[in-house]
CSV table of C-alpha atoms in Angstrom, one decimal:
chain,number,residue,atom,x,y,z
A,1,MET,CA,34.0,-26.1,41.1
A,2,ALA,CA,33.1,-29.7,41.7
A,3,LEU,CA,32.8,-30.6,38.3
A,4,TYR,CA,36.5,-29.0,37.3
A,5,SER,CA,38.1,-30.7,40.5
A,6,ARG,CA,37.1,-33.9,39.4
A,7,HIS,CA,37.2,-33.8,35.4
A,8,PRO,CA,39.4,-30.5,34.9
A,9,ARG,CA,40.3,-31.6,31.2
A,10,PHE,CA,36.6,-31.9,30.3
A,11,THR,CA,35.4,-28.8,32.1
A,12,ILE,CA,38.4,-26.7,30.0
A,13,THR,CA,37.4,-28.4,26.6
A,14,LEU,CA,33.8,-27.8,27.4
A,15,LEU,CA,34.3,-24.2,28.1
A,16,VAL,CA,36.6,-23.5,25.0
A,17,LEU,CA,33.9,-25.3,22.9
A,18,ILE,CA,30.9,-23.0,24.4
A,19,PHE,CA,33.5,-20.1,23.7
A,20,ILE,CA,33.9,-21.0,19.9
A,21,SER,CA,30.3,-21.1,19.7
A,22,VAL,CA,29.6,-17.9,20.9
A,23,LEU,CA,31.9,-16.2,18.4
A,24,LEU,CA,30.5,-18.3,15.7
A,25,PHE,CA,27.1,-17.2,16.3
A,26,ALA,CA,27.7,-13.6,16.7
A,27,ASN,CA,29.7,-13.4,13.3
A,28,SER,CA,27.1,-15.3,11.2
A,29,GLU,CA,25.0,-13.8,8.9
A,30,PRO,CA,21.7,-13.0,9.8
A,31,HIS,CA,18.6,-15.7,8.9
A,32,GLU,CA,15.3,-15.7,8.4
A,33,PRO,CA,13.0,-16.0,11.5
A,34,LEU,CA,10.7,-19.3,11.7
A,35,PHE,CA,7.7,-16.7,11.7
A,36,ASN,CA,7.2,-13.4,9.9
A,37,PRO,CA,4.2,-11.2,11.3
A,38,PRO,CA,1.0,-11.6,9.3
A,39,GLY,CA,0.8,-8.9,6.9
A,40,PHE,CA,4.4,-8.4,6.4
A,41,HIS,CA,7.0,-9.3,3.9
A,42,ARG,CA,10.7,-9.3,4.0
A,43,GLY,CA,13.4,-8.1,1.5
A,44,GLY,CA,12.6,-9.1,-2.0
A,45,ARG,CA,9.5,-11.5,-1.4
A,46,LEU,CA,7.1,-9.2,-2.0
A,47,VAL,CA,6.0,-10.8,-5.1
A,48,ASP,CA,6.1,-14.1,-3.7
A,49,ALA,CA,3.5,-12.8,-0.9
A,50,LEU,CA,1.3,-11.3,-3.4
A,51,THR,CA,1.4,-14.5,-5.4
A,52,ILE,CA,0.7,-16.7,-2.1
A,53,GLU,CA,-2.1,-14.7,-1.3
A,54,GLU,CA,-3.8,-14.6,-4.6
A,55,GLU,CA,-3.7,-18.4,-4.8
A,56,GLN,CA,-5.4,-18.4,-1.3
A,57,TYR,CA,-8.5,-15.8,-2.6
A,58,GLN,CA,-8.9,-18.0,-6.1
A,59,LYS,CA,-9.8,-20.7,-3.2
A,60,VAL,CA,-12.0,-18.3,-1.7
A,61,LEU,CA,-13.7,-17.5,-5.3
A,62,ASN,CA,-14.7,-21.1,-5.0
A,63,LEU,CA,-16.1,-21.2,-1.6
A,64,ARG,CA,-18.2,-18.5,-2.9
A,65,GLN,CA,-19.7,-20.5,-5.7
A,66,ASP,CA,-20.5,-23.3,-3.4
A,67,LEU,CA,-22.5,-20.6,-0.8
A,68,ILE,CA,-24.3,-19.4,-3.9
A,69,ARG,CA,-25.1,-23.1,-5.1
A,70,LYS,CA,-26.2,-23.9,-1.2
A,71,TRP,CA,-28.7,-21.0,-0.5
A,72,GLY,CA,-29.6,-20.2,-4.8
A,73,PRO,CA,-29.0,-22.6,-5.9
A,74,THR,CA,-28.4,-19.8,-8.8
A,75,PRO,CA,-27.4,-16.2,-8.2
A,76,ASP,CA,-30.9,-15.0,-9.2
A,77,LYS,CA,-32.4,-17.0,-6.4
A,78,ILE,CA,-30.1,-15.3,-3.5
A,79,ASP,CA,-32.1,-13.0,-1.2
A,80,PRO,CA,-29.4,-10.3,0.0
A,81,PHE,CA,-30.9,-10.0,3.5
A,82,PRO,CA,-32.8,-13.0,4.1
A,83,SER,CA,-35.5,-12.8,7.0
A,84,HIS,CA,-36.8,-16.7,7.2
A,85,GLY,CA,-34.1,-18.2,9.1
A,86,GLU,CA,-31.2,-18.4,6.7
A,87,PHE,CA,-27.7,-18.0,8.1
A,88,TYR,CA,-26.2,-15.5,5.8
A,89,THR,CA,-26.3,-12.1,4.6
A,90,LEU,CA,-24.9,-10.4,1.3
A,91,TRP,CA,-21.6,-9.7,2.7
A,92,ASP,CA,-20.9,-13.3,3.5
A,93,PHE,CA,-20.8,-14.1,-0.3
A,94,PHE,CA,-17.7,-11.0,-0.3
A,95,LEU,CA,-15.0,-11.8,2.0
A,96,PRO,CA,-12.2,-9.4,2.6
A,97,ALA,CA,-9.9,-12.6,2.0
A,98,PHE,CA,-7.0,-10.8,0.6
A,99,ARG,CA,-4.3,-10.1,3.0
A,100,CYS,CA,-2.5,-6.8,2.5
A,101,PRO,CA,1.4,-7.7,2.5
A,102,HIS,CA,2.1,-4.4,4.4
A,103,ARG,CA,1.0,-2.9,7.9
A,104,VAL,CA,-2.7,-2.6,8.1
A,105,GLU,CA,-3.7,0.5,10.0
A,106,ARG,CA,-7.0,2.2,10.8
A,107,VAL,CA,-6.6,6.0,9.9
A,108,GLY,CA,-9.0,8.8,10.8
A,109,VAL,CA,-11.3,9.1,14.0
A,110,MET,CA,-12.7,6.2,15.6
A,111,GLY,CA,-16.1,5.3,14.4
A,112,ASP,CA,-17.9,6.7,11.4
A,113,GLY,CA,-15.1,8.5,9.5
A,114,GLY,CA,-11.9,6.4,9.9
A,115,LYS,CA,-10.9,4.0,7.2
A,116,TRP,CA,-8.7,0.9,7.0
A,117,ILE,CA,-5.4,1.5,4.8
A,118,CYS,CA,-2.7,-0.8,3.5
A,119,GLY,CA,0.9,0.2,3.6
A,120,LEU,CA,0.8,3.5,4.7
A,121,GLU,CA,4.7,3.3,5.6
A,122,ARG,CA,5.5,2.8,1.9
A,123,ILE,CA,3.1,5.8,0.7
A,124,ALA,CA,4.4,8.6,3.3
A,125,PRO,CA,8.1,9.0,1.9
A,126,LYS,CA,6.6,9.9,-1.2
A,127,LYS,CA,7.5,13.3,-2.5
A,128,ASN,CA,4.5,13.5,-4.4
A,129,CYS,CA,1.7,11.7,-3.0
A,130,VAL,CA,-1.7,12.0,-4.5
A,131,MET,CA,-5.1,11.4,-2.7
A,132,TYR,CA,-8.7,11.5,-4.1
A,133,SER,CA,-11.8,11.6,-1.7
A,134,PHE,CA,-15.4,11.6,-2.9
A,135,GLY,CA,-18.0,12.5,0.1
A,136,ILE,CA,-16.7,14.7,2.4
A,137,ASN,CA,-19.6,15.5,4.9
A,138,GLY,CA,-17.9,17.8,6.7
A,139,GLU,CA,-15.5,15.3,8.6
A,140,SER,CA,-11.9,14.9,7.4
A,141,SER,CA,-10.1,13.1,9.9
A,142,PHE,CA,-9.0,10.5,7.6
A,143,GLU,CA,-7.8,12.6,4.9
A,144,ALA,CA,-6.1,14.8,7.4
A,145,ASP,CA,-4.1,11.9,9.4
A,146,ILE,CA,-3.0,10.7,5.9
A,147,MET,CA,-1.5,14.0,5.1
A,148,LYS,CA,0.0,14.4,8.5
A,149,ALA,CA,1.5,11.1,7.9
A,150,ALA,CA,2.8,12.0,4.1
A,151,PRO,CA,4.1,15.3,4.1
A,152,GLY,CA,4.3,15.0,0.2
A,153,CYS,CA,0.8,14.2,-0.1
A,154,GLU,CA,-2.0,16.5,-1.6
A,155,VAL,CA,-5.8,16.0,-1.4
A,156,TYR,CA,-8.2,16.4,-4.0
A,157,GLY,CA,-11.7,16.4,-2.3
A,158,TYR,CA,-15.3,16.4,-4.2
A,159,ASP,CA,-18.9,16.8,-2.2
A,160,PHE,CA,-21.6,19.1,-3.8
A,161,SER,CA,-23.4,18.7,-0.6
A,162,VAL,CA,-20.9,20.8,1.4
A,163,ASN,CA,-18.8,23.7,0.9
A,164,SER,CA,-15.3,22.9,2.3
A,165,PHE,CA,-13.3,20.0,3.7
A,166,GLY,CA,-14.1,19.3,7.6
A,167,PRO,CA,-12.3,21.3,10.4
A,168,GLU,CA,-9.7,18.6,10.8
A,169,ILE,CA,-8.1,20.1,7.4
A,170,GLU,CA,-9.4,23.5,7.4
A,171,LEU,CA,-8.2,24.8,10.8
A,172,GLU,CA,-4.7,23.1,9.8
A,173,SER,CA,-2.9,25.7,7.6
A,174,ASP,CA,0.0,23.1,6.2
A,175,LEU,CA,-3.2,20.8,5.3
A,176,LYS,CA,-5.5,23.4,3.8
A,177,ARG,CA,-2.2,24.7,1.7
A,178,ARG,CA,-2.2,20.9,0.3
A,179,SER,CA,-6.0,20.3,-0.3
A,180,HIS,CA,-8.0,21.2,-2.9
A,181,PHE,CA,-11.6,21.1,-2.7
A,182,PHE,CA,-14.5,21.2,-5.3
A,183,PRO,CA,-18.3,21.2,-4.8
A,184,TYR,CA,-18.7,18.2,-7.9
A,185,ALA,CA,-20.6,14.9,-8.2
A,186,LEU,CA,-18.8,11.8,-9.3
A,187,GLY,CA,-20.6,10.2,-12.0
A,188,PRO,CA,-20.9,7.7,-14.6
A,189,LYS,CA,-20.9,10.6,-17.3
A,190,ASP,CA,-19.9,14.2,-17.7
A,191,ALA,CA,-22.5,16.6,-17.1
A,192,HIS,CA,-20.9,20.2,-16.1
A,193,SER,CA,-22.8,22.6,-18.4
A,194,PRO,CA,-23.8,26.3,-16.8
A,195,ALA,CA,-27.4,24.3,-16.4
A,196,ASP,CA,-26.2,21.2,-14.7
A,197,ASP,CA,-26.7,21.1,-10.8
A,198,PRO,CA,-24.6,19.7,-9.2
A,199,LYS,CA,-21.8,19.6,-11.8
A,200,MET,CA,-21.0,16.0,-12.3
A,201,TYR,CA,-17.7,14.2,-13.7
A,202,THR,CA,-16.1,11.0,-14.3
A,203,LEU,CA,-13.2,10.0,-12.4
A,204,ARG,CA,-11.2,9.8,-15.5
A,205,THR,CA,-12.0,13.4,-16.6
A,206,LEU,CA,-11.1,14.6,-13.1
A,207,MET,CA,-7.6,13.1,-13.3
A,208,GLU,CA,-7.3,14.4,-16.5
A,209,ARG,CA,-8.3,18.0,-15.5
A,210,ASN,CA,-5.9,17.6,-12.7
A,211,GLY,CA,-2.9,16.4,-14.6
A,212,HIS,CA,-2.8,13.1,-12.8
A,213,ASP,CA,-1.9,9.7,-14.0
A,214,PHE,CA,-2.2,7.8,-10.7
A,215,ILE,CA,-3.9,8.0,-7.3
A,216,ASP,CA,-2.4,6.8,-4.4
A,217,VAL,CA,-5.6,6.6,-2.2
A,218,LEU,CA,-8.8,6.7,-3.4
A,219,LYS,CA,-11.9,7.2,-1.0
A,220,VAL,CA,-15.5,6.9,-2.4
A,221,ASP,CA,-18.4,7.6,0.0
A,222,ILE,CA,-21.1,8.7,-2.5
A,223,GLU,CA,-24.5,7.1,-1.3
A,224,GLY,CA,-25.2,4.6,-3.9
A,225,ASN,CA,-23.6,6.4,-6.8
A,226,GLU,CA,-20.2,4.2,-6.5
A,227,PHE,CA,-22.0,1.3,-8.4
A,228,ASP,CA,-22.1,3.1,-12.3
A,229,SER,CA,-19.2,5.4,-11.2
A,230,LEU,CA,-16.5,2.7,-10.7
A,231,GLU,CA,-18.1,0.5,-13.5
A,232,VAL,CA,-17.6,3.3,-16.1
A,233,PHE,CA,-14.2,4.0,-14.6
A,234,ILE,CA,-13.0,0.4,-15.2
A,235,ASP,CA,-14.6,-0.2,-18.4
A,236,SER,CA,-12.8,2.8,-19.9
A,237,PHE,CA,-9.3,1.2,-19.4
A,238,HIS,CA,-10.1,-1.8,-21.5
A,239,GLY,CA,-8.4,-4.2,-19.1
A,240,GLU,CA,-5.2,-2.0,-18.4
A,241,PRO,CA,-4.2,-1.7,-14.9
A,242,LEU,CA,-6.2,0.9,-12.7
A,243,PRO,CA,-4.2,4.2,-12.2
A,244,PHE,CA,-4.9,3.8,-8.3
A,245,GLY,CA,-3.0,1.8,-5.5
A,246,GLN,CA,-6.0,1.2,-3.2
A,247,LEU,CA,-9.4,2.2,-2.6
A,248,GLN,CA,-11.5,2.9,0.4
A,249,LEU,CA,-15.3,2.2,-0.4
A,250,GLU,CA,-18.7,2.5,1.3
A,251,VAL,CA,-20.9,0.2,-0.6
A,252,HIS,CA,-24.8,1.2,-0.2
A,253,ALA,CA,-26.5,-1.6,-1.0
A,254,PHE,CA,-30.0,0.0,-0.3
A,255,GLY,CA,-32.9,-1.9,-0.8
A,256,HIS,CA,-34.5,0.8,-3.0
A,257,VAL,CA,-31.6,0.6,-5.5
A,258,ALA,CA,-31.3,-2.6,-8.2
A,259,TRP,CA,-28.1,-3.1,-7.0
A,260,GLN,CA,-29.2,-4.7,-4.2
A,261,GLU,CA,-30.3,-7.6,-6.8
A,262,PHE,CA,-27.6,-10.3,-5.8
A,263,SER,CA,-27.2,-11.4,-9.7
A,264,LYS,CA,-26.6,-7.4,-10.4
A,265,PHE,CA,-24.3,-6.8,-7.5
A,266,LEU,CA,-22.1,-10.2,-8.2
A,267,LYS,CA,-21.4,-8.9,-11.7
A,268,TRP,CA,-20.4,-5.6,-10.4
A,269,TRP,CA,-18.4,-7.1,-7.9
A,270,GLU,CA,-16.7,-9.4,-10.4
A,271,LYS,CA,-15.8,-6.5,-12.5
A,272,LEU,CA,-13.8,-4.9,-9.5
A,273,GLU,CA,-11.9,-8.3,-8.9
A,274,ALA,CA,-11.1,-8.8,-12.8
A,275,ALA,CA,-9.6,-5.5,-12.7
A,276,GLY,CA,-7.4,-6.7,-9.8
A,277,LEU,CA,-8.9,-5.1,-6.7
A,278,ARG,CA,-8.9,-7.4,-3.7
A,279,PRO,CA,-10.7,-6.4,-0.7
A,280,PHE,CA,-8.3,-6.8,2.5
A,281,PHE,CA,-10.5,-5.4,5.0
A,282,SER,CA,-14.1,-4.7,5.8
A,283,GLU,CA,-16.2,-3.1,8.5
A,284,PRO,CA,-20.0,-2.8,8.6
A,285,ASN,CA,-21.7,0.6,8.9
A,286,LEU,CA,-23.5,-0.2,12.4
A,287,VAL,CA,-24.2,3.5,13.1
A,288,TYR,CA,-26.6,3.3,10.1
A,289,VAL,CA,-28.4,0.1,11.8
A,290,ASN,CA,-28.6,2.2,14.9
A,291,LEU,CA,-29.8,5.4,14.0
A,292,VAL,CA,-32.3,3.7,11.5
A,293,ARG,CA,-34.0,1.2,13.5
A,294,GLY,CA,-35.1,-1.9,11.3
A,295,VAL,CA,-32.8,-1.7,8.4
A,296,PRO,CA,-30.8,-4.6,7.2
A,297,PRO,CA,-27.2,-4.0,7.0
A,298,GLU,CA,-27.2,-2.6,4.0
A,299,LEU,CA,-24.2,-0.2,4.5
A,300,ILE,CA,-20.4,-1.5,4.4
A,301,GLU,CA,-16.7,-0.3,4.3
A,302,TYR,CA,-14.4,-2.0,2.2
A,303,SER,CA,-11.0,-1.6,1.4
A,304,PHE,CA,-9.1,-2.9,-1.6
A,305,ILE,CA,-5.5,-3.4,-2.8
A,306,ASN,CA,-4.8,-3.1,-6.3
A,307,ILE,CA,-2.5,-6.0,-7.1
A,308,ARG,CA,-2.1,-5.0,-10.7
A,309,GLY,CA,0.3,-2.4,-12.4
A,310,SER,CA,3.6,-1.2,-10.5
A,311,HIS,CA,3.3,0.8,-7.6
A,312,GLU,CA,4.5,1.0,-4.1
A,313,LEU,CA,2.0,-1.5,-2.4
A,314,VAL,CA,3.0,-4.4,-5.2
A,315,SER,CA,6.3,-3.3,-6.2
A,316,ASP,CA,9.8,-2.7,-4.3
A,317,ARG,CA,10.8,-0.3,-7.5
A,318,PRO,CA,7.3,1.3,-8.8
A,319,PRO,CA,7.8,4.1,-11.6
A,320,ALA,CA,7.5,7.8,-11.1
A,321,HIS,CA,4.2,9.3,-11.5
A,322,ARG,CA,3.5,12.6,-12.7
A,323,ARG,CA,3.7,15.5,-10.4
A,324,ILE,CA,0.8,17.4,-9.4
A,325,SER,CA,0.1,20.3,-11.2
A,326,GLN,CA,-2.7,22.8,-11.1
């Protein structure tokens, strides 16, 4: 009141200006915030976000070559899990350096069995969603939680070492109705004659048998057979975009298999990258290290987004894919 009594005109003018400013602000168009939460894009900026991430990822590839020269200096000289005081492991050369432009969340049970997934909120509304899961081993919390979040999703599971999905699906009538289990192995060739045990199929053959031209979520955990199986699948498309949106993959670089040789592993990994697969998350399998004392950290979970093609994770207007047919 002291200000008004001393300067009434100034006070009235100030109040009018404040009132006008409030009206203008309230009726203005929404504007972009100065900071967008990591992992999210706004409006039509999805392509821009992916472009920026790819530019950053290419820089990481250059850093990989620097690291090879430091410890090699050539790939054939790299020890994947050195034991003479070197400060690296195989996984330091293959960082999950691509940021998913959508929400990233861990789905399934905590601990062994859960997986990191990108953009579930974009998959969940689909009327026809397809998931393939290779390697069940009696635990299906990851698959079950995706099906609960995505009512239009059906899961096709393959594992010759068990007879069904885990109880997370088998004991839920709605989930069991949308699930399809087969005691088959995933492999680099088709071998399913009456004499073959277990029967083996390539991923491409299974998709053709099921009438699918796209997989929304592909989970592979097949104890070291992922190398040949994925290599053959990628090669079969001759450079065309791979027909899946993302890949949850456990990599098994066991010491007794040739794939632990760094130069061979590098070529395989670069094949995945050339096909458009970008790792956005990794999680070392420390349960394995704890159970088998003395072994190096040979197992690790990776999650990849496929940046090629046109699907929900890379396009705001993806094409319709074929319905599930049985």
